[in-house]
Coordinates of C-alpha atoms and ligand atoms in Angstrom, one line a residue:
X8 CA 0.0 0.0 0.0
X9 CA 1.3 3.4 -0.9
X10 CA 2.0 5.6 2.1
X11 CA 1.5 9.4 2.1
X12 CA 4.7 11.2 1.2
X13 CA 6.3 13.8 3.5
X14 CA 9.6 15.1 4.4
X15 CA 9.9 15.1 8.2
X16 CA 13.3 16.7 8.4
X17 CA 14.3 19.5 6.2
X18 CA 17.2 18.6 3.8
X19 CA 19.7 20.8 5.4
X20 CA 22.5 19.0 3.6
X21 CA 21.7 21.4 0.7
X22 CA 23.7 24.2 2.2
X23 CA 26.4 22.0 3.6
X24 CA 27.7 21.0 0.1
X25 CA 27.4 17.3 1.0
X26 CA 27.3 14.6 -1.6
X27 CA 23.7 13.3 -1.5
X28 CA 22.9 9.6 -1.1
X29 CA 19.4 8.3 -1.6
X30 CA 18.9 5.4 0.7
X31 CA 15.7 3.5 0.1
X32 CA 14.9 1.3 3.1
X33 CA 17.1 3.6 5.2
X34 CA 15.0 3.1 8.3
X35 CA 15.4 -0.6 8.3
X36 CA 17.9 -2.8 10.1
X37 CA 20.9 -2.6 7.6
X38 CA 19.7 0.7 6.1
X39 CA 19.8 2.6 9.4
X40 CA 23.5 1.5 9.9
X41 CA 24.3 2.5 6.3
X42 CA 22.7 5.9 6.8
X43 CA 24.7 6.4 10.0
X44 CA 28.0 5.4 8.3
X45 CA 27.4 7.8 5.4
X46 CA 26.5 10.7 7.7
X47 CA 29.7 9.9 9.7
X48 CA 31.6 10.2 6.5
X49 CA 30.2 13.7 6.1
X50 CA 27.8 12.8 3.3
X51 CA 24.2 13.8 3.0
X52 CA 21.4 11.1 3.2
X53 CA 17.9 11.3 1.8
X54 CA 16.2 8.3 3.3
X55 CA 13.1 6.9 1.6
X56 CA 11.1 4.4 3.6
X57 CA 7.5 3.2 3.7
X58 CA 8.0 2.3 7.4
X59 CA 6.2 -0.9 6.6
X60 CA 8.7 -3.1 8.4
X61 CA 11.2 -0.5 9.7
X62 CA 11.5 0.4 13.4
X63 CA 10.5 4.0 14.0
X64 CA 13.3 4.3 16.6
X65 CA 15.9 3.6 13.9
X66 CA 14.7 6.7 12.2
X67 CA 14.4 8.8 15.4
X68 CA 18.1 8.1 15.9
X69 CA 19.0 9.7 12.6
X70 CA 16.5 12.6 12.2
X71 CA 18.4 15.1 14.4
X72 CA 21.5 14.9 12.1
X73 CA 21.9 18.0 9.9
X74 CA 22.8 15.9 6.8
X75 CA 19.7 13.7 7.1
X76 CA 16.3 14.0 5.5
X77 CA 13.5 11.6 5.2
X78 CA 10.6 11.0 2.8
X79 CA 8.0 8.4 3.7
X80 CA 7.2 6.7 0.5
X81 CA 6.6 3.2 -0.9
X82 CA 8.9 2.7 -3.8
X83 CA 6.3 0.6 -5.7
X84 CA 4.7 4.0 -6.5
X85 CA 6.5 6.6 -8.7
X86 CA 9.0 8.7 -6.7
X87 CA 7.5 11.9 -5.4
X88 CA 8.5 15.4 -6.6
X89 CA 10.3 16.0 -3.3
X90 CA 12.8 13.3 -4.3
X91 CA 13.0 14.3 -8.0
X92 CA 13.8 17.9 -6.9
X93 CA 17.0 16.6 -5.5
X94 CA 18.2 15.0 -8.8
X95 CA 21.1 17.5 -9.4
X96 CA 22.6 16.7 -6.0
X97 CA 22.2 12.9 -6.0
X98 CA 25.5 11.1 -6.2
X99 CA 24.6 7.6 -5.1
X100 CA 21.4 5.6 -5.0
X101 CA 21.1 2.6 -2.6
X102 CA 18.3 0.2 -2.7
X103 CA 17.8 -1.6 0.6
X104 CA 14.0 -1.4 0.5
X105 CA 12.3 -4.7 1.0
X106 CA 11.0 -6.8 3.9
X107 CA 13.7 -9.4 4.4
X108 CA 12.4 -11.8 7.0
X109 CA 10.5 -14.8 5.6
X110 CA 7.4 -14.4 7.8
X111 CA 7.2 -10.6 6.9
X112 CA 7.9 -10.8 3.2
X113 CA 5.4 -13.7 2.9
X114 CA 2.7 -11.7 4.5
X115 CA 2.1 -9.7 1.3
X116 CA 3.9 -11.6 -1.4
X117 CA 2.5 -9.4 -4.2
X118 CA 3.9 -6.3 -2.6
X119 CA 7.3 -8.1 -2.0
X120 CA 7.6 -8.9 -5.7
X121 CA 6.5 -5.4 -6.8
X122 CA 8.9 -3.8 -4.3
X123 CA 11.8 -5.7 -5.9
X124 CA 10.8 -5.3 -9.5
X125 CA 8.8 -2.0 -9.8
X126 CA 10.5 -0.4 -6.9
X127 CA 14.0 -1.2 -8.2
X128 CA 13.0 0.2 -11.6
X129 CA 11.9 3.5 -10.0
X130 CA 15.2 3.8 -8.2
X131 CA 17.2 2.9 -11.3
X132 CA 15.4 5.6 -13.3
X133 CA 16.3 8.0 -10.6
X134 CA 19.9 7.0 -10.8
X135 CA 19.8 7.3 -14.6
X136 CA 18.3 10.9 -14.4
X137 CA 20.9 11.9 -11.7
X138 CA 23.8 10.2 -13.4
X139 CA 24.3 8.6 -10.0
X140 CA 25.8 5.2 -9.2
X141 CA 23.2 2.6 -8.1
X142 CA 23.6 -0.3 -5.7
X143 CA 21.1 -3.1 -5.2
X144 CA 21.1 -5.1 -2.1
X145 CA 20.3 -8.5 -3.4
X146 CA 20.4 -11.7 -1.4
X147 CA 21.9 -15.1 -0.8
X148 CA 18.3 -16.2 -1.5
X149 CA 19.0 -16.0 -5.2
X150 CA 20.9 -19.3 -4.6
X151 CA 17.7 -20.9 -3.2
X152 CA 18.3 -24.2 -1.5
X153 CA 21.8 -24.5 -2.9
X154 CA 23.3 -27.7 -4.5
X155 CA 26.7 -26.0 -4.6
X156 CA 28.5 -25.3 -1.3
X157 CA 29.8 -22.7 -0.4
X158 CA 28.0 -20.5 -2.9
X159 CA 30.2 -18.6 -5.4
X160 CA 28.6 -15.8 -7.5
X161 CA 28.8 -18.0 -10.6
X162 CA 26.4 -20.5 -9.2
X163 CA 23.0 -19.9 -10.8
X164 CA 21.0 -21.2 -7.9
X165 CA 18.3 -23.7 -7.1
X166 CA 15.2 -21.6 -6.5
X167 CA 11.5 -22.6 -6.5
X168 CA 9.6 -20.1 -8.6
X169 CA 6.3 -21.4 -7.2
X170 CA 6.9 -21.7 -3.5
X171 CA 6.2 -19.2 -0.7
X172 CA 9.7 -17.8 -0.8
X173 CA 9.5 -17.1 -4.5
X174 CA 8.1 -13.6 -4.1
X175 CA 11.4 -12.6 -2.4
X176 CA 13.9 -14.9 -4.2
X177 CA 12.5 -14.5 -7.7
X178 CA 11.8 -10.8 -7.0
X179 CA 15.5 -10.2 -6.1
X180 CA 16.6 -12.3 -9.2
X181 CA 14.4 -10.1 -11.4
X182 CA 15.7 -7.0 -9.7
X183 CA 19.3 -8.2 -10.5
X184 CA 18.3 -8.7 -14.1
X185 CA 17.0 -5.1 -14.3
X186 CA 20.1 -3.7 -12.7
X187 CA 22.5 -5.5 -15.1
X188 CA 20.3 -4.4 -18.1
X189 CA 20.6 -0.8 -17.0
X190 CA 24.4 -1.4 -16.6
X191 CA 24.7 -3.1 -20.0
X192 CA 22.8 -0.3 -21.7
X193 CA 25.0 2.3 -20.1
X194 CA 22.0 3.9 -18.4
X195 CA 23.7 3.8 -14.9
X196 CA 26.8 2.6 -13.2
X197 CA 25.6 -0.4 -11.1
X198 CA 26.6 -2.5 -8.2
X199 CA 24.9 -5.7 -6.8
X200 CA 25.6 -7.0 -3.4
X201 CA 24.3 -10.5 -2.5
X202 CA 23.8 -10.2 1.3
X203 CA 24.0 -13.4 3.4
X204 CA 22.4 -13.7 6.9
X205 CA 23.2 -10.5 8.9
X206 CA 22.5 -9.7 12.5
X207 CA 23.2 -7.0 15.1
X208 CA 21.7 -3.9 16.8
X209 CA 18.6 -2.3 15.2
X210 CA 17.0 -5.6 14.3
X211 CA 13.3 -5.6 15.0
X212 CA 12.5 -7.9 18.0
X213 CA 9.4 -9.0 16.1
X214 CA 11.2 -9.7 12.8
X215 CA 11.0 -13.4 13.1
X216 CA 14.7 -14.0 12.2
X217 CA 16.5 -16.7 14.0
X218 CA 19.0 -14.5 15.8
X219 CA 16.4 -12.0 17.0
X220 CA 14.0 -14.7 17.9
X221 CA 16.4 -16.7 20.0
X222 CA 17.9 -13.7 21.9
X223 CA 14.5 -12.2 22.6
X224 CA 13.1 -15.5 23.7
X225 CA 16.1 -16.1 26.0
X226 CA 15.7 -12.6 27.5
X227 CA 12.0 -13.1 28.1
X228 CA 12.5 -16.5 29.7
X229 CA 10.5 -18.1 26.9
X230 CA 11.1 -21.4 25.1
X231 CA 13.6 -21.1 22.3
X232 CA 12.2 -22.1 18.9
X233 CA 14.1 -24.4 16.5
X234 CA 12.5 -25.0 13.1
X235 CA 13.1 -28.6 12.0
X236 CA 15.9 -30.5 13.7
X237 CA 18.3 -27.5 13.9
X238 CA 20.9 -29.2 11.6
X239 CA 20.4 -26.7 8.8
X240 CA 23.3 -24.2 8.6
X241 CA 23.7 -20.5 8.1
X242 CA 26.7 -18.1 8.2
X243 CA 26.1 -15.0 10.2
X244 CA 27.7 -11.6 9.5
X245 CA 27.8 -8.8 12.0
X246 CA 26.1 -5.7 10.6
X247 CA 29.1 -3.4 11.0
X248 CA 31.1 -5.7 8.7
X249 CA 28.3 -5.9 6.2
X250 CA 28.0 -2.1 6.0
X251 CA 31.8 -1.8 5.5
X252 CA 31.4 -4.2 2.6
X253 CA 28.5 -2.3 1.1
X254 CA 30.5 1.0 1.2
X255 CA 33.5 -0.7 -0.3
X256 CA 31.4 -2.2 -3.1
X257 CA 29.7 1.1 -4.0
X258 CA 33.1 2.9 -4.2
X259 CA 35.1 0.1 -5.8
X260 CA 36.4 1.0 -9.2
X261 CA 35.4 -1.8 -11.5
X262 CA 32.7 -2.0 -14.1
X263 CA 30.1 -3.3 -11.6
X264 CA 28.8 -5.9 -14.0
X265 CA 29.1 -8.8 -11.6
X266 CA 27.3 -9.4 -8.3
X267 CA 29.4 -9.7 -5.1
X268 CA 28.7 -11.9 -2.1
X269 CA 28.8 -10.1 1.2
X270 CA 28.6 -12.0 4.5
X271 CA 30.7 -14.1 6.8
X272 CA 32.0 -17.6 5.9
X273 CA 31.8 -19.0 9.4
X274 CA 29.1 -21.6 9.0
X275 CA 27.2 -23.1 12.0
X276 CA 24.0 -25.1 12.5
X277 CA 21.0 -23.4 14.0
X278 CA 21.4 -25.7 17.0
X279 CA 24.9 -24.5 17.6
X280 CA 23.7 -20.9 17.3
X281 CA 21.1 -21.7 20.0
X282 CA 23.8 -23.1 22.2
X283 CA 25.7 -19.9 21.9
X284 CA 22.7 -17.8 22.8
X285 CA 22.0 -20.1 25.8
X286 CA 25.6 -19.6 27.0
X287 CA 25.2 -15.8 26.8
X288 CA 22.0 -16.0 28.8
X289 CA 23.7 -17.9 31.6
X290 CA 20.6 -19.9 32.3
X291 CA 19.0 -23.2 31.1
X292 CA 16.4 -22.8 28.4
X293 CA 13.6 -25.0 27.2
X294 CA 13.7 -25.7 23.4
X295 CA 10.7 -26.3 21.3
X296 CA 10.8 -27.7 17.8
X297 CA 8.5 -26.2 15.1
X298 CA 8.0 -27.5 11.6
X299 CA 10.7 -26.5 9.1
X300 CA 9.3 -23.8 6.8
X301 CA 8.6 -24.7 3.2
X302 CA 11.8 -24.4 1.0
X303 CA 14.0 -23.5 4.0
X304 CA 17.5 -23.8 2.6
X305 CA 19.5 -26.7 4.2
X306 CA 22.9 -25.1 4.0
X307 CA 24.2 -21.6 3.3
X308 CA 27.7 -20.2 3.3
X309 CA 29.2 -17.5 1.1
X310 CA 32.2 -17.9 -1.1
X311 CA 33.9 -14.5 -0.4
X312 CA 36.8 -14.7 -2.8
X313 CA 35.4 -12.1 -5.2
X314 CA 34.7 -9.7 -2.4
X315 CA 38.3 -10.1 -1.2
X316 CA 39.8 -9.7 -4.7
X317 CA 37.6 -6.8 -5.9
X318 CA 37.1 -4.9 -2.7
X319 CA 39.9 -6.0 -0.4
X320 CA 37.1 -6.6 2.1
X321 CA 36.6 -9.4 4.6
X322 CA 34.4 -9.6 7.7
X323 CA 36.3 -9.1 11.0
X324 CA 33.8 -9.6 13.9
X325 CA 33.6 -13.2 15.2
X326 CA 30.2 -14.5 16.0
X327 CA 30.9 -14.7 19.7
X328 CA 31.7 -11.0 19.8
X329 CA 28.8 -9.9 17.5
X330 CA 26.3 -12.0 19.4
X331 CA 27.5 -10.5 22.7
X332 CA 27.0 -7.0 21.3
X333 CA 23.6 -7.9 19.9
X334 CA 22.5 -9.5 23.2
X335 CA 23.5 -6.3 25.1
X336 CA 21.5 -4.2 22.6
X337 CA 18.4 -6.4 22.8
X338 CA 18.7 -6.4 26.6
X339 CA 18.6 -2.6 26.6
X340 CA 15.9 -2.5 24.0
X341 CA 13.6 -4.9 25.9
X342 CA 14.4 -3.4 29.3
X343 CA 11.1 -1.6 29.8
X344 CA 9.1 -4.6 28.8
X345 CA 11.2 -7.0 31.0
X346 CA 10.9 -4.7 34.0
X347 CA 7.1 -4.5 33.6
X348 CA 6.6 -8.2 33.7
X349 CA 8.8 -10.7 35.7
X350 CA 10.6 -13.1 33.5
X351 CA 9.0 -16.5 33.3
X352 CA 11.0 -19.3 34.9
X353 CA 12.5 -21.4 32.1
X354 CA 10.8 -24.8 32.2
Ligands
LIG429 N1 14.8 -20.6 12.5 C1 14.7 -21.3 13.7 N2 14.0 -20.7 14.7 C2 13.5 -19.4 14.6 C3 13.6 -18.7 13.4 C4 14.3 -19.3 12.3 O1 15.2 -22.4 13.8 O2 12.9 -19.0 15.6 C5 15.6 -21.2 11.4 C6 15.0 -21.0 10.0 O3 14.1 -22.1 9.7 C7 16.2 -21.1 9.1 C8 17.3 -20.4 9.9 O4 16.8 -20.5 11.3 O5 16.6 -22.4 8.9 C9 17.5 -19.0 9.6 O6 16.3 -18.3 9.5 P1 16.1 -16.8 9.3 O7 14.7 -16.5 9.2 O8 16.9 -16.0 10.3 O9 16.9 -16.5 7.9 P2 16.8 -17.2 6.5 O10 15.8 -18.4 6.5 O11 16.2 -16.1 5.6 O12 18.2 -17.6 6.2

């Protein structure tokens, strides 16, 4: 659904001579960290977000900055005049706008698909008009339930185009096609990041991702949920590392006509992740098993050779350290709620 458009903070970056970045999805988990990093570099940020899945507090933390402005807008609709008016100043266009958690992106699959295809096209046209470089945040989901392990960018994937994840997986694959078509035609300089599982502060406690679920459940004294038997694997990247990778990719001097995996290659099972969260909590926890979601990938781990070669980038934060930071952030975030109701005794 299209949201009303408004600018809540005046674009004061106009006078500051800052390079202007349009960040679609800038109020989301990764987007909010990217906005902060760009502002810290002295650049201007025009954030476009529908606030459909973003945390308002992510935005509140940015709105006081003189280089930051915000337009509430759903990118499936043509971009509003307030954004087009900034074309002469726009230097970079970042597309991070899409619900990324399976339960959330499956809630309105039509909208998820259109966000990726129609929304990406609107932003590509903006980049073309502005002569700006464009970066799409694609996903490891383009590899589906992979038959090749770890996944290099050359792997074409094993994706169901009819299942409940297709709106996201196929939406991102179509978005990549569009981006590379613009690049091939010389309509914009393009970059495509394939983001693997990422975690850290600013995740939404209600997002439904495994890291946020397990930490929030442990903090609340609830049973920890494992989908399936917990032997499926993922490789978790701390958000600060991921943002450093995005910045390096956007600025890397190459033709941009190949996607680049960004993530962390340290692969663990969901069960092992749960054990690490339990260790952080310092208490025993009850574990409940839920059915494995349809098309849930069995294994996932990025091949990061291309990122290392093209960007000179590699993740640095080990899972133990990142999880401890994330635990501390969620503990502070849920503090009010936890004070209001005594934690349930773990059964
Ligand atoms: N998962 C789980 N418990 C939860 C949430 C997720 O065991 O409370 C599993 C999920 O089935 C998947 C893995 O953890 O195998 C990662 O799920 P997430 O939704 O975080 O990311 P994605 O499936 O997109 O990789």
